[in-house]
């Protein structure tokens, strides 16, 4: 077979060479065909077109030439060439002068570089034939193509990798997984260089590939994801249709086996044990169990359920969606004394079952869960749990209302003690026997005050008071007839003086605080003290009401204007109780229509003249006037107090201007000098200089005697100005603290002492002293206006001199 294949290859090679030589000979023959006609040649067409001197066929050059000499491509030739070298051949276009060279004399074209068809399949060039001497075109420029001939130099390549496919486990044989494709850069139109076939290099035990399409399929039907979840398959692509000498390329395909629900859940253990105290409340989680599933994803989702009847009654199983665990919890209260161990059968089953694999078996599993109940010290339990008792309201103190019973549910069965929660019976109306649980009355009962009592009874172990149970007890007070019936209201009626006999005056009804089970039934009659009554009659209507009618006519209110009718009311008992009520009947004056006009000279007068709406409007007006008066008085009082506070607080300087001029020192009528002298005690000042009394040694008519009446403004050491100083300081402090008040008072302090004036002072201040050295004789030369002043001070000076002597 090898020899046959070798012979076939030699035959193909010889055929290729023969085809190439035949093409070159054809081109050469065409080049030596008839050339271009001369200008006078009859070959010239009437239209001026020149018959072409060459016709180009396609040139071929083999790619990847590895020889040392330039590769001969072909020859261009003009029919006007006589072989004397007068024609010059040139080429231009793609690769001219670089890849392709031409012999200017012979027109032979050679390829100087190694060509690659996968990069460029053909080259377009133009040929010219020129006169070597004149460089004129002998032939028109003509275009020709050099095509690169393909050889099998490119292997197939997988350009879309890496390839990742998937297939479900347990898929049947021949299931399509995916398709791969390889590309070959060789010429698909020439030979078999680009004809690709596919085959499996690795993984052929589990997968196959279609040699023409590249589709990968399963080769076995027992792919198991739980055994192997992925496969690496190597696919090879070979050109030349897979023949010997063809090139090949390969790629690795990753095939992931996806999961199907082909595995049932399985509990790792066939029995689980848990324990819980008997006092655990309903809903308490006891434990968790989990069934394992080899599948993944939603194929592992499962639900759990309790299969046995006992477990269904006492326990509940739920599924944790996050962990796929079964959570077992208490459904009913547990009791250690009743049953110490419970056995629960828990079943796990897949939520999503694939019907294709039901023949593999049941997709569920069961396990046993043993729950041990732990004993604890429990409080007593009330038995039976009745919470209603009844007692008559006339029961004596200490009467038994009922008995409550509580038992210790523990096996020790400790004795039980009873008590009442006093927060529910603050008035201590009931008591309980601590040993027997008998409830007795502690106070007198009254159904009309409280018909029901709700108390809480406590039951505790005798030696452990922390174990306490509570029971709510409702005690109903049964009614006895201990309240007499009474008139519903203090009835008053009015009757006209001219009323006719048998006229209805009033309908009487009664109330009774008791509530007999058979209902109320009341009987009415006039009291015994009204047996001599001939004015009115009482009729029992038999519906727990009675009617009062007039019995005679022509009442006279001048003789008697008010009648008091005693009415006796009796209930049905037992025992029958009664009471007496009084109906007040007034005799009134009426008009011709029977409308009441007056009763006792004042009654119904207002109502006859004014309607109720008018009375209400009148009262509202009076109320508004009263409110307005009170408001005005309040505003006036507030305004007055506000003005007073402003007068007290606003201490401004009051400057009073006097624009009239007084009459001088001799005018003693214009001002009250005593008011000015009242601030100082001038008698003490006068007596302080050693002189006698006011008239001693000086006649009253002497002007010098008036010296003692002048204000000398010498501060006496006995004068106290602290009151004024404190007042001023207080006002200054208030003004400083109140930031909202402008500074009305401005206090200026002058601490600068100026120089003496050259003019002697005329002021009498600080001049009255025994040691004064002033001389007032110059006042005598100031004229008549200062004569009186000169006389005063000159006389004072002479007096001081005489006293010193």
PDB file of N, CA and C in Angstrom, residues 361-445:
ATOM      1  N   UNK A 361     -35.250   3.876  41.645  1.00  0.00           N
ATOM      2  CA  UNK A 361     -35.620   3.628  43.032  1.00  0.00           C
ATOM      3  C   UNK A 361     -36.416   4.789  43.591  1.00  0.00           C
ATOM      4  N   UNK A 362     -36.885   4.631  44.844  1.00  0.00           N
ATOM      5  CA  UNK A 362     -37.646   5.698  45.504  1.00  0.00           C
ATOM      6  C   UNK A 362     -36.709   6.813  45.951  1.00  0.00           C
ATOM      7  N   UNK A 363     -37.097   8.019  45.655  1.00  0.00           N
ATOM      8  CA  UNK A 363     -36.266   9.168  46.002  1.00  0.00           C
ATOM      9  C   UNK A 363     -36.691   9.716  47.365  1.00  0.00           C
ATOM     10  N   UNK A 364     -36.605   8.903  48.409  1.00  0.00           N
ATOM     11  CA  UNK A 364     -36.922   9.285  49.778  1.00  0.00           C
ATOM     12  C   UNK A 364     -36.193   8.352  50.731  1.00  0.00           C
ATOM     13  N   UNK A 365     -36.079   8.813  51.966  1.00  0.00           N
ATOM     14  CA  UNK A 365     -35.399   8.007  52.982  1.00  0.00           C
ATOM     15  C   UNK A 365     -35.984   8.370  54.339  1.00  0.00           C
ATOM     16  N   UNK A 366     -35.903   7.457  55.284  1.00  0.00           N
ATOM     17  CA  UNK A 366     -36.474   7.660  56.613  1.00  0.00           C
ATOM     18  C   UNK A 366     -35.416   7.418  57.675  1.00  0.00           C
ATOM     19  N   UNK A 367     -35.634   8.081  58.827  1.00  0.00           N
ATOM     20  CA  UNK A 367     -34.790   7.877  59.995  1.00  0.00           C
ATOM     21  C   UNK A 367     -35.654   7.978  61.238  1.00  0.00           C
ATOM     22  N   UNK A 368     -35.157   7.496  62.349  1.00  0.00           N
ATOM     23  CA  UNK A 368     -35.893   7.501  63.622  1.00  0.00           C
ATOM     24  C   UNK A 368     -35.261   8.525  64.548  1.00  0.00           C
ATOM     25  N   UNK A 369     -36.100   9.353  65.158  1.00  0.00           N
ATOM     26  CA  UNK A 369     -35.652  10.360  66.117  1.00  0.00           C
ATOM     27  C   UNK A 369     -36.277  10.031  67.470  1.00  0.00           C
ATOM     28  N   UNK A 370     -35.430   9.807  68.476  1.00  0.00           N
ATOM     29  CA  UNK A 370     -35.894   9.538  69.841  1.00  0.00           C
ATOM     30  C   UNK A 370     -35.762  10.817  70.660  1.00  0.00           C
ATOM     31  N   UNK A 371     -36.877  11.256  71.241  1.00  0.00           N
ATOM     32  CA  UNK A 371     -36.918  12.484  72.041  1.00  0.00           C
ATOM     33  C   UNK A 371     -37.149  12.082  73.493  1.00  0.00           C
ATOM     34  N   UNK A 372     -36.171  12.400  74.332  1.00  0.00           N
ATOM     35  CA  UNK A 372     -36.281  12.108  75.768  1.00  0.00           C
ATOM     36  C   UNK A 372     -36.762  13.354  76.486  1.00  0.00           C
ATOM     37  N   UNK A 373     -37.830  13.210  77.292  1.00  0.00           N
ATOM     38  CA  UNK A 373     -38.399  14.318  78.054  1.00  0.00           C
ATOM     39  C   UNK A 373     -37.741  14.339  79.426  1.00  0.00           C
ATOM     40  N   UNK A 374     -37.195  15.500  79.819  1.00  0.00           N
ATOM     41  CA  UNK A 374     -36.505  15.658  81.101  1.00  0.00           C
ATOM     42  C   UNK A 374     -37.470  16.225  82.122  1.00  0.00           C
ATOM     43  N   UNK A 375     -37.394  15.676  83.337  1.00  0.00           N
ATOM     44  CA  UNK A 375     -38.294  16.097  84.411  1.00  0.00           C
ATOM     45  C   UNK A 375     -37.796  17.392  85.027  1.00  0.00           C
ATOM     46  N   UNK A 376     -38.715  18.301  85.345  1.00  0.00           N
ATOM     47  CA  UNK A 376     -38.416  19.541  86.061  1.00  0.00           C
ATOM     48  C   UNK A 376     -39.472  19.728  87.131  1.00  0.00           C
ATOM     49  N   UNK A 377     -39.120  20.563  88.121  1.00  0.00           N
ATOM     50  CA  UNK A 377     -40.059  20.849  89.205  1.00  0.00           C
ATOM     51  C   UNK A 377     -41.096  21.831  88.684  1.00  0.00           C
ATOM     52  N   UNK A 378     -42.338  21.380  88.534  1.00  0.00           N
ATOM     53  CA  UNK A 378     -43.376  22.204  87.945  1.00  0.00           C
ATOM     54  C   UNK A 378     -44.284  22.766  89.032  1.00  0.00           C
ATOM     55  N   UNK A 379     -44.886  23.908  88.767  1.00  0.00           N
ATOM     56  CA  UNK A 379     -45.833  24.461  89.739  1.00  0.00           C
ATOM     57  C   UNK A 379     -47.119  23.654  89.747  1.00  0.00           C
ATOM     58  N   UNK A 380     -47.926  23.823  90.780  1.00  0.00           N
ATOM     59  CA  UNK A 380     -49.193  23.077  90.838  1.00  0.00           C
ATOM     60  C   UNK A 380     -50.111  23.442  89.681  1.00  0.00           C
ATOM     61  N   UNK A 381     -51.003  22.528  89.368  1.00  0.00           N
ATOM     62  CA  UNK A 381     -51.979  22.733  88.304  1.00  0.00           C
ATOM     63  C   UNK A 381     -53.383  22.718  88.890  1.00  0.00           C
ATOM     64  N   UNK A 382     -54.207  23.681  88.462  1.00  0.00           N
ATOM     65  CA  UNK A 382     -55.600  23.761  88.935  1.00  0.00           C
ATOM     66  C   UNK A 382     -56.437  22.724  88.194  1.00  0.00           C
ATOM     67  N   UNK A 383     -57.215  21.957  88.965  1.00  0.00           N
ATOM     68  CA  UNK A 383     -58.070  20.925  88.397  1.00  0.00           C
ATOM     69  C   UNK A 383     -59.394  20.904  89.163  1.00  0.00           C
ATOM     70  N   UNK A 384     -60.518  20.937  88.472  1.00  0.00           N
ATOM     71  CA  UNK A 384     -60.648  21.280  87.048  1.00  0.00           C
ATOM     72  C   UNK A 384     -60.463  22.783  86.857  1.00  0.00           C
ATOM     73  N   UNK A 385     -60.193  23.226  85.678  1.00  0.00           N
ATOM     74  CA  UNK A 385     -59.879  24.653  85.483  1.00  0.00           C
ATOM     75  C   UNK A 385     -61.126  25.529  85.380  1.00  0.00           C
ATOM     76  N   UNK A 386     -62.166  25.311  86.234  1.00  0.00           N
ATOM     77  CA  UNK A 386     -63.364  26.140  86.217  1.00  0.00           C
ATOM     78  C   UNK A 386     -63.043  27.508  86.816  1.00  0.00           C
ATOM     79  N   UNK A 387     -63.534  28.563  86.198  1.00  0.00           N
ATOM     80  CA  UNK A 387     -63.205  29.906  86.655  1.00  0.00           C
ATOM     81  C   UNK A 387     -64.455  30.727  86.973  1.00  0.00           C
ATOM     82  N   UNK A 388     -65.588  30.105  87.264  1.00  0.00           N
ATOM     83  CA  UNK A 388     -66.818  30.825  87.561  1.00  0.00           C
ATOM     84  C   UNK A 388     -67.435  30.267  88.829  1.00  0.00           C
ATOM     85  N   UNK A 389     -67.762  31.186  89.781  1.00  0.00           N
ATOM     86  CA  UNK A 389     -68.472  30.831  91.010  1.00  0.00           C
ATOM     87  C   UNK A 389     -69.589  31.824  91.227  1.00  0.00           C
ATOM     88  N   UNK A 390     -70.598  31.455  92.006  1.00  0.00           N
ATOM     89  CA  UNK A 390     -71.749  32.298  92.276  1.00  0.00           C
ATOM     90  C   UNK A 390     -72.039  32.278  93.774  1.00  0.00           C
ATOM     91  N   UNK A 391     -72.554  33.418  94.282  1.00  0.00           N
ATOM     92  CA  UNK A 391     -72.890  33.537  95.694  1.00  0.00           C
ATOM     93  C   UNK A 391     -74.004  34.561  95.828  1.00  0.00           C
ATOM     94  N   UNK A 392     -74.928  34.320  96.761  1.00  0.00           N
ATOM     95  CA  UNK A 392     -76.019  35.257  97.009  1.00  0.00           C
ATOM     96  C   UNK A 392     -75.470  36.512  97.680  1.00  0.00           C
ATOM     97  N   UNK A 393     -76.075  37.656  97.336  1.00  0.00           N
ATOM     98  CA  UNK A 393     -75.567  38.891  97.895  1.00  0.00           C
ATOM     99  C   UNK A 393     -75.884  39.042  99.385  1.00  0.00           C
ATOM    100  N   UNK A 394     -76.831  38.261  99.878  1.00  0.00           N
ATOM    101  CA  UNK A 394     -77.151  38.347 101.307  1.00  0.00           C
ATOM    102  C   UNK A 394     -76.407  37.292 102.115  1.00  0.00           C
ATOM    103  N   UNK A 395     -75.355  36.687 101.483  1.00  0.00           N
ATOM    104  CA  UNK A 395     -74.589  35.679 102.216  1.00  0.00           C
ATOM    105  C   UNK A 395     -73.853  36.337 103.378  1.00  0.00           C
ATOM    106  N   UNK A 396     -73.789  35.622 104.498  1.00  0.00           N
ATOM    107  CA  UNK A 396     -73.135  36.157 105.685  1.00  0.00           C
ATOM    108  C   UNK A 396     -71.619  36.104 105.523  1.00  0.00           C
ATOM    109  N   UNK A 397     -70.935  36.905 106.299  1.00  0.00           N
ATOM    110  CA  UNK A 397     -69.476  36.901 106.273  1.00  0.00           C
ATOM    111  C   UNK A 397     -68.971  35.523 106.708  1.00  0.00           C
ATOM    112  N   UNK A 398     -68.078  34.981 105.920  1.00  0.00           N
ATOM    113  CA  UNK A 398     -67.561  33.647 106.199  1.00  0.00           C
ATOM    114  C   UNK A 398     -68.252  32.553 105.432  1.00  0.00           C
ATOM    115  N   UNK A 399     -69.253  32.908 104.635  1.00  0.00           N
ATOM    116  CA  UNK A 399     -69.948  31.893 103.846  1.00  0.00           C
ATOM    117  C   UNK A 399     -69.022  31.389 102.747  1.00  0.00           C
ATOM    118  N   UNK A 400     -69.105  30.108 102.453  1.00  0.00           N
ATOM    119  CA  UNK A 400     -68.254  29.491 101.439  1.00  0.00           C
ATOM    120  C   UNK A 400     -68.812  29.808 100.062  1.00  0.00           C
ATOM    121  N   UNK A 401     -67.975  30.389  99.217  1.00  0.00           N
ATOM    122  CA  UNK A 401     -68.366  30.690  97.836  1.00  0.00           C
ATOM    123  C   UNK A 401     -68.092  29.490  96.945  1.00  0.00           C
ATOM    124  N   UNK A 402     -66.951  28.845  97.115  1.00  0.00           N
ATOM    125  CA  UNK A 402     -66.574  27.700  96.311  1.00  0.00           C
ATOM    126  C   UNK A 402     -65.199  27.211  96.743  1.00  0.00           C
ATOM    127  N   UNK A 403     -64.744  26.128  96.135  1.00  0.00           N
ATOM    128  CA  UNK A 403     -63.448  25.530  96.472  1.00  0.00           C
ATOM    129  C   UNK A 403     -62.643  25.362  95.183  1.00  0.00           C
ATOM    130  N   UNK A 404     -61.408  25.799  95.231  1.00  0.00           N
ATOM    131  CA  UNK A 404     -60.484  25.573  94.117  1.00  0.00           C
ATOM    132  C   UNK A 404     -59.524  24.464  94.521  1.00  0.00           C
ATOM    133  N   UNK A 405     -59.124  23.688  93.527  1.00  0.00           N
ATOM    134  CA  UNK A 405     -58.231  22.547  93.790  1.00  0.00           C
ATOM    135  C   UNK A 405     -57.063  22.604  92.831  1.00  0.00           C
ATOM    136  N   UNK A 406     -55.865  22.418  93.381  1.00  0.00           N
ATOM    137  CA  UNK A 406     -54.646  22.364  92.576  1.00  0.00           C
ATOM    138  C   UNK A 406     -53.799  21.207  93.059  1.00  0.00           C
ATOM    139  N   UNK A 407     -53.153  20.520  92.132  1.00  0.00           N
ATOM    140  CA  UNK A 407     -52.312  19.364  92.456  1.00  0.00           C
ATOM    141  C   UNK A 407     -50.916  19.568  91.893  1.00  0.00           C
ATOM    142  N   UNK A 408     -49.928  19.000  92.584  1.00  0.00           N
ATOM    143  CA  UNK A 408     -48.555  19.047  92.103  1.00  0.00           C
ATOM    144  C   UNK A 408     -48.387  17.958  91.040  1.00  0.00           C
ATOM    145  N   UNK A 409     -48.058  18.325  89.788  1.00  0.00           N
ATOM    146  CA  UNK A 409     -47.963  17.302  88.739  1.00  0.00           C
ATOM    147  C   UNK A 409     -46.708  16.454  88.847  1.00  0.00           C
ATOM    148  N   UNK A 410     -45.738  16.837  89.676  1.00  0.00           N
ATOM    149  CA  UNK A 410     -44.509  16.064  89.787  1.00  0.00           C
ATOM    150  C   UNK A 410     -44.774  14.759  90.523  1.00  0.00           C
ATOM    151  N   UNK A 411     -43.849  13.842  90.348  1.00  0.00           N
ATOM    152  CA  UNK A 411     -43.990  12.544  91.003  1.00  0.00           C
ATOM    153  C   UNK A 411     -43.895  12.672  92.513  1.00  0.00           C
ATOM    154  N   UNK A 412     -43.209  13.703  93.011  1.00  0.00           N
ATOM    155  CA  UNK A 412     -43.103  13.901  94.467  1.00  0.00           C
ATOM    156  C   UNK A 412     -44.442  14.282  95.074  1.00  0.00           C
ATOM    157  N   UNK A 413     -45.323  14.923  94.295  1.00  0.00           N
ATOM    158  CA  UNK A 413     -46.662  15.305  94.740  1.00  0.00           C
ATOM    159  C   UNK A 413     -46.608  16.080  96.059  1.00  0.00           C
ATOM    160  N   UNK A 414     -45.928  17.226  96.033  1.00  0.00           N
ATOM    161  CA  UNK A 414     -45.805  18.064  97.225  1.00  0.00           C
ATOM    162  C   UNK A 414     -47.156  18.661  97.601  1.00  0.00           C
ATOM    163  N   UNK A 415     -47.394  18.919  98.890  1.00  0.00           N
ATOM    164  CA  UNK A 415     -48.640  19.583  99.299  1.00  0.00           C
ATOM    165  C   UNK A 415     -48.711  20.994  98.740  1.00  0.00           C
ATOM    166  N   UNK A 416     -49.957  21.463  98.561  1.00  0.00           N
ATOM    167  CA  UNK A 416     -50.202  22.737  97.896  1.00  0.00           C
ATOM    168  C   UNK A 416     -50.828  23.705  98.889  1.00  0.00           C
ATOM    169  N   UNK A 417     -50.413  24.971  98.820  1.00  0.00           N
ATOM    170  CA  UNK A 417     -50.993  26.036  99.623  1.00  0.00           C
ATOM    171  C   UNK A 417     -51.616  27.070  98.682  1.00  0.00           C
ATOM    172  N   UNK A 418     -52.691  27.729  99.214  1.00  0.00           N
ATOM    173  CA  UNK A 418     -53.467  28.646  98.378  1.00  0.00           C
ATOM    174  C   UNK A 418     -53.411  30.048  98.960  1.00  0.00           C
ATOM    175  N   UNK A 419     -53.586  31.043  98.080  1.00  0.00           N
ATOM    176  CA  UNK A 419     -53.642  32.443  98.503  1.00  0.00           C
ATOM    177  C   UNK A 419     -54.364  33.230  97.410  1.00  0.00           C
ATOM    178  N   UNK A 420     -54.807  34.431  97.788  1.00  0.00           N
ATOM    179  CA  UNK A 420     -55.460  35.343  96.844  1.00  0.00           C
ATOM    180  C   UNK A 420     -54.494  36.472  96.535  1.00  0.00           C
ATOM    181  N   UNK A 421     -54.345  36.788  95.271  1.00  0.00           N
ATOM    182  CA  UNK A 421     -53.525  37.932  94.862  1.00  0.00           C
ATOM    183  C   UNK A 421     -54.280  39.193  95.255  1.00  0.00           C
ATOM    184  N   UNK A 422     -53.756  39.878  96.285  1.00  0.00           N
ATOM    185  CA  UNK A 422     -54.489  41.015  96.837  1.00  0.00           C
ATOM    186  C   UNK A 422     -54.511  42.213  95.898  1.00  0.00           C
ATOM    187  N   UNK A 423     -53.687  42.225  94.871  1.00  0.00           N
ATOM    188  CA  UNK A 423     -53.792  43.321  93.896  1.00  0.00           C
ATOM    189  C   UNK A 423     -55.081  43.220  93.100  1.00  0.00           C
ATOM    190  N   UNK A 424     -55.707  42.037  93.087  1.00  0.00           N
ATOM    191  CA  UNK A 424     -56.998  41.863  92.417  1.00  0.00           C
ATOM    192  C   UNK A 424     -58.162  41.914  93.389  1.00  0.00           C
ATOM    193  N   UNK A 425     -57.888  42.005  94.687  1.00  0.00           N
ATOM    194  CA  UNK A 425     -58.942  42.092  95.708  1.00  0.00           C
ATOM    195  C   UNK A 425     -58.449  43.016  96.806  1.00  0.00           C
ATOM    196  N   UNK A 426     -58.293  44.288  96.448  1.00  0.00           N
ATOM    197  CA  UNK A 426     -57.710  45.251  97.387  1.00  0.00           C
ATOM    198  C   UNK A 426     -58.618  45.487  98.594  1.00  0.00           C
ATOM    199  N   UNK A 427     -59.924  45.339  98.447  1.00  0.00           N
ATOM    200  CA  UNK A 427     -60.852  45.587  99.549  1.00  0.00           C
ATOM    201  C   UNK A 427     -61.033  44.356 100.432  1.00  0.00           C
ATOM    202  N   UNK A 428     -60.336  43.244 100.088  1.00  0.00           N
ATOM    203  CA  UNK A 428     -60.406  42.007 100.872  1.00  0.00           C
ATOM    204  C   UNK A 428     -61.857  41.559 101.070  1.00  0.00           C
ATOM    205  N   UNK A 429     -62.562  41.519  99.958  1.00  0.00           N
ATOM    206  CA  UNK A 429     -63.954  41.081 100.027  1.00  0.00           C
ATOM    207  C   UNK A 429     -64.023  39.573 100.217  1.00  0.00           C
ATOM    208  N   UNK A 430     -62.983  38.862  99.733  1.00  0.00           N
ATOM    209  CA  UNK A 430     -62.979  37.403  99.841  1.00  0.00           C
ATOM    210  C   UNK A 430     -61.687  36.946 100.522  1.00  0.00           C
ATOM    211  N   UNK A 431     -61.788  35.787 101.163  1.00  0.00           N
ATOM    212  CA  UNK A 431     -60.640  35.127 101.776  1.00  0.00           C
ATOM    213  C   UNK A 431     -60.592  33.686 101.265  1.00  0.00           C
ATOM    214  N   UNK A 432     -59.439  33.041 101.443  1.00  0.00           N
ATOM    215  CA  UNK A 432     -59.281  31.668 101.004  1.00  0.00           C
ATOM    216  C   UNK A 432     -58.569  30.877 102.079  1.00  0.00           C
ATOM    217  N   UNK A 433     -58.992  29.655 102.277  1.00  0.00           N
ATOM    218  CA  UNK A 433     -58.324  28.760 103.225  1.00  0.00           C
ATOM    219  C   UNK A 433     -57.032  28.259 102.581  1.00  0.00           C
ATOM    220  N   UNK A 434     -55.901  28.506 103.203  1.00  0.00           N
ATOM    221  CA  UNK A 434     -54.607  28.182 102.615  1.00  0.00           C
ATOM    222  C   UNK A 434     -54.432  26.699 102.375  1.00  0.00           C
ATOM    223  N   UNK A 435     -55.103  25.850 103.137  1.00  0.00           N
ATOM    224  CA  UNK A 435     -54.910  24.398 103.001  1.00  0.00           C
ATOM    225  C   UNK A 435     -55.948  23.750 102.088  1.00  0.00           C
ATOM    226  N   UNK A 436     -57.208  24.176 102.241  1.00  0.00           N
ATOM    227  CA  UNK A 436     -58.272  23.504 101.486  1.00  0.00           C
ATOM    228  C   UNK A 436     -58.623  24.211 100.183  1.00  0.00           C
ATOM    229  N   UNK A 437     -58.298  25.489 100.072  1.00  0.00           N
ATOM    230  CA  UNK A 437     -58.664  26.230  98.871  1.00  0.00           C
ATOM    231  C   UNK A 437     -60.084  26.717  98.875  1.00  0.00           C
ATOM    232  N   UNK A 438     -60.752  26.698 100.048  1.00  0.00           N
ATOM    233  CA  UNK A 438     -62.132  27.171 100.124  1.00  0.00           C
ATOM    234  C   UNK A 438     -62.142  28.694 100.126  1.00  0.00           C
ATOM    235  N   UNK A 439     -62.955  29.259  99.251  1.00  0.00           N
ATOM    236  CA  UNK A 439     -63.088  30.713  99.160  1.00  0.00           C
ATOM    237  C   UNK A 439     -64.334  31.114  99.926  1.00  0.00           C
ATOM    238  N   UNK A 440     -64.164  32.066 100.856  1.00  0.00           N
ATOM    239  CA  UNK A 440     -65.265  32.520 101.702  1.00  0.00           C
ATOM    240  C   UNK A 440     -65.371  34.020 101.572  1.00  0.00           C
ATOM    241  N   UNK A 441     -66.549  34.535 101.959  1.00  0.00           N
ATOM    242  CA  UNK A 441     -66.769  35.976 101.924  1.00  0.00           C
ATOM    243  C   UNK A 441     -66.083  36.616 103.120  1.00  0.00           C
ATOM    244  N   UNK A 442     -65.479  37.775 102.867  1.00  0.00           N
ATOM    245  CA  UNK A 442     -64.808  38.500 103.946  1.00  0.00           C
ATOM    246  C   UNK A 442     -65.531  39.765 104.329  1.00  0.00           C
ATOM    247  N   UNK A 443     -66.455  40.216 103.485  1.00  0.00           N
ATOM    248  CA  UNK A 443     -67.233  41.409 103.776  1.00  0.00           C
ATOM    249  C   UNK A 443     -68.645  41.187 103.263  1.00  0.00           C
ATOM    250  N   UNK A 444     -69.536  42.107 103.693  1.00  0.00           N
ATOM    251  CA  UNK A 444     -70.920  42.047 103.233  1.00  0.00           C
ATOM    252  C   UNK A 444     -70.954  42.375 101.741  1.00  0.00           C
ATOM    253  N   UNK A 445     -71.704  41.588 100.975  1.00  0.00           N
ATOM    254  CA  UNK A 445     -71.779  41.766  99.531  1.00  0.00           C
ATOM    255  C   UNK A 445     -72.982  42.627  99.174  1.00  0.00           C
TER     256      UNK A 445
END
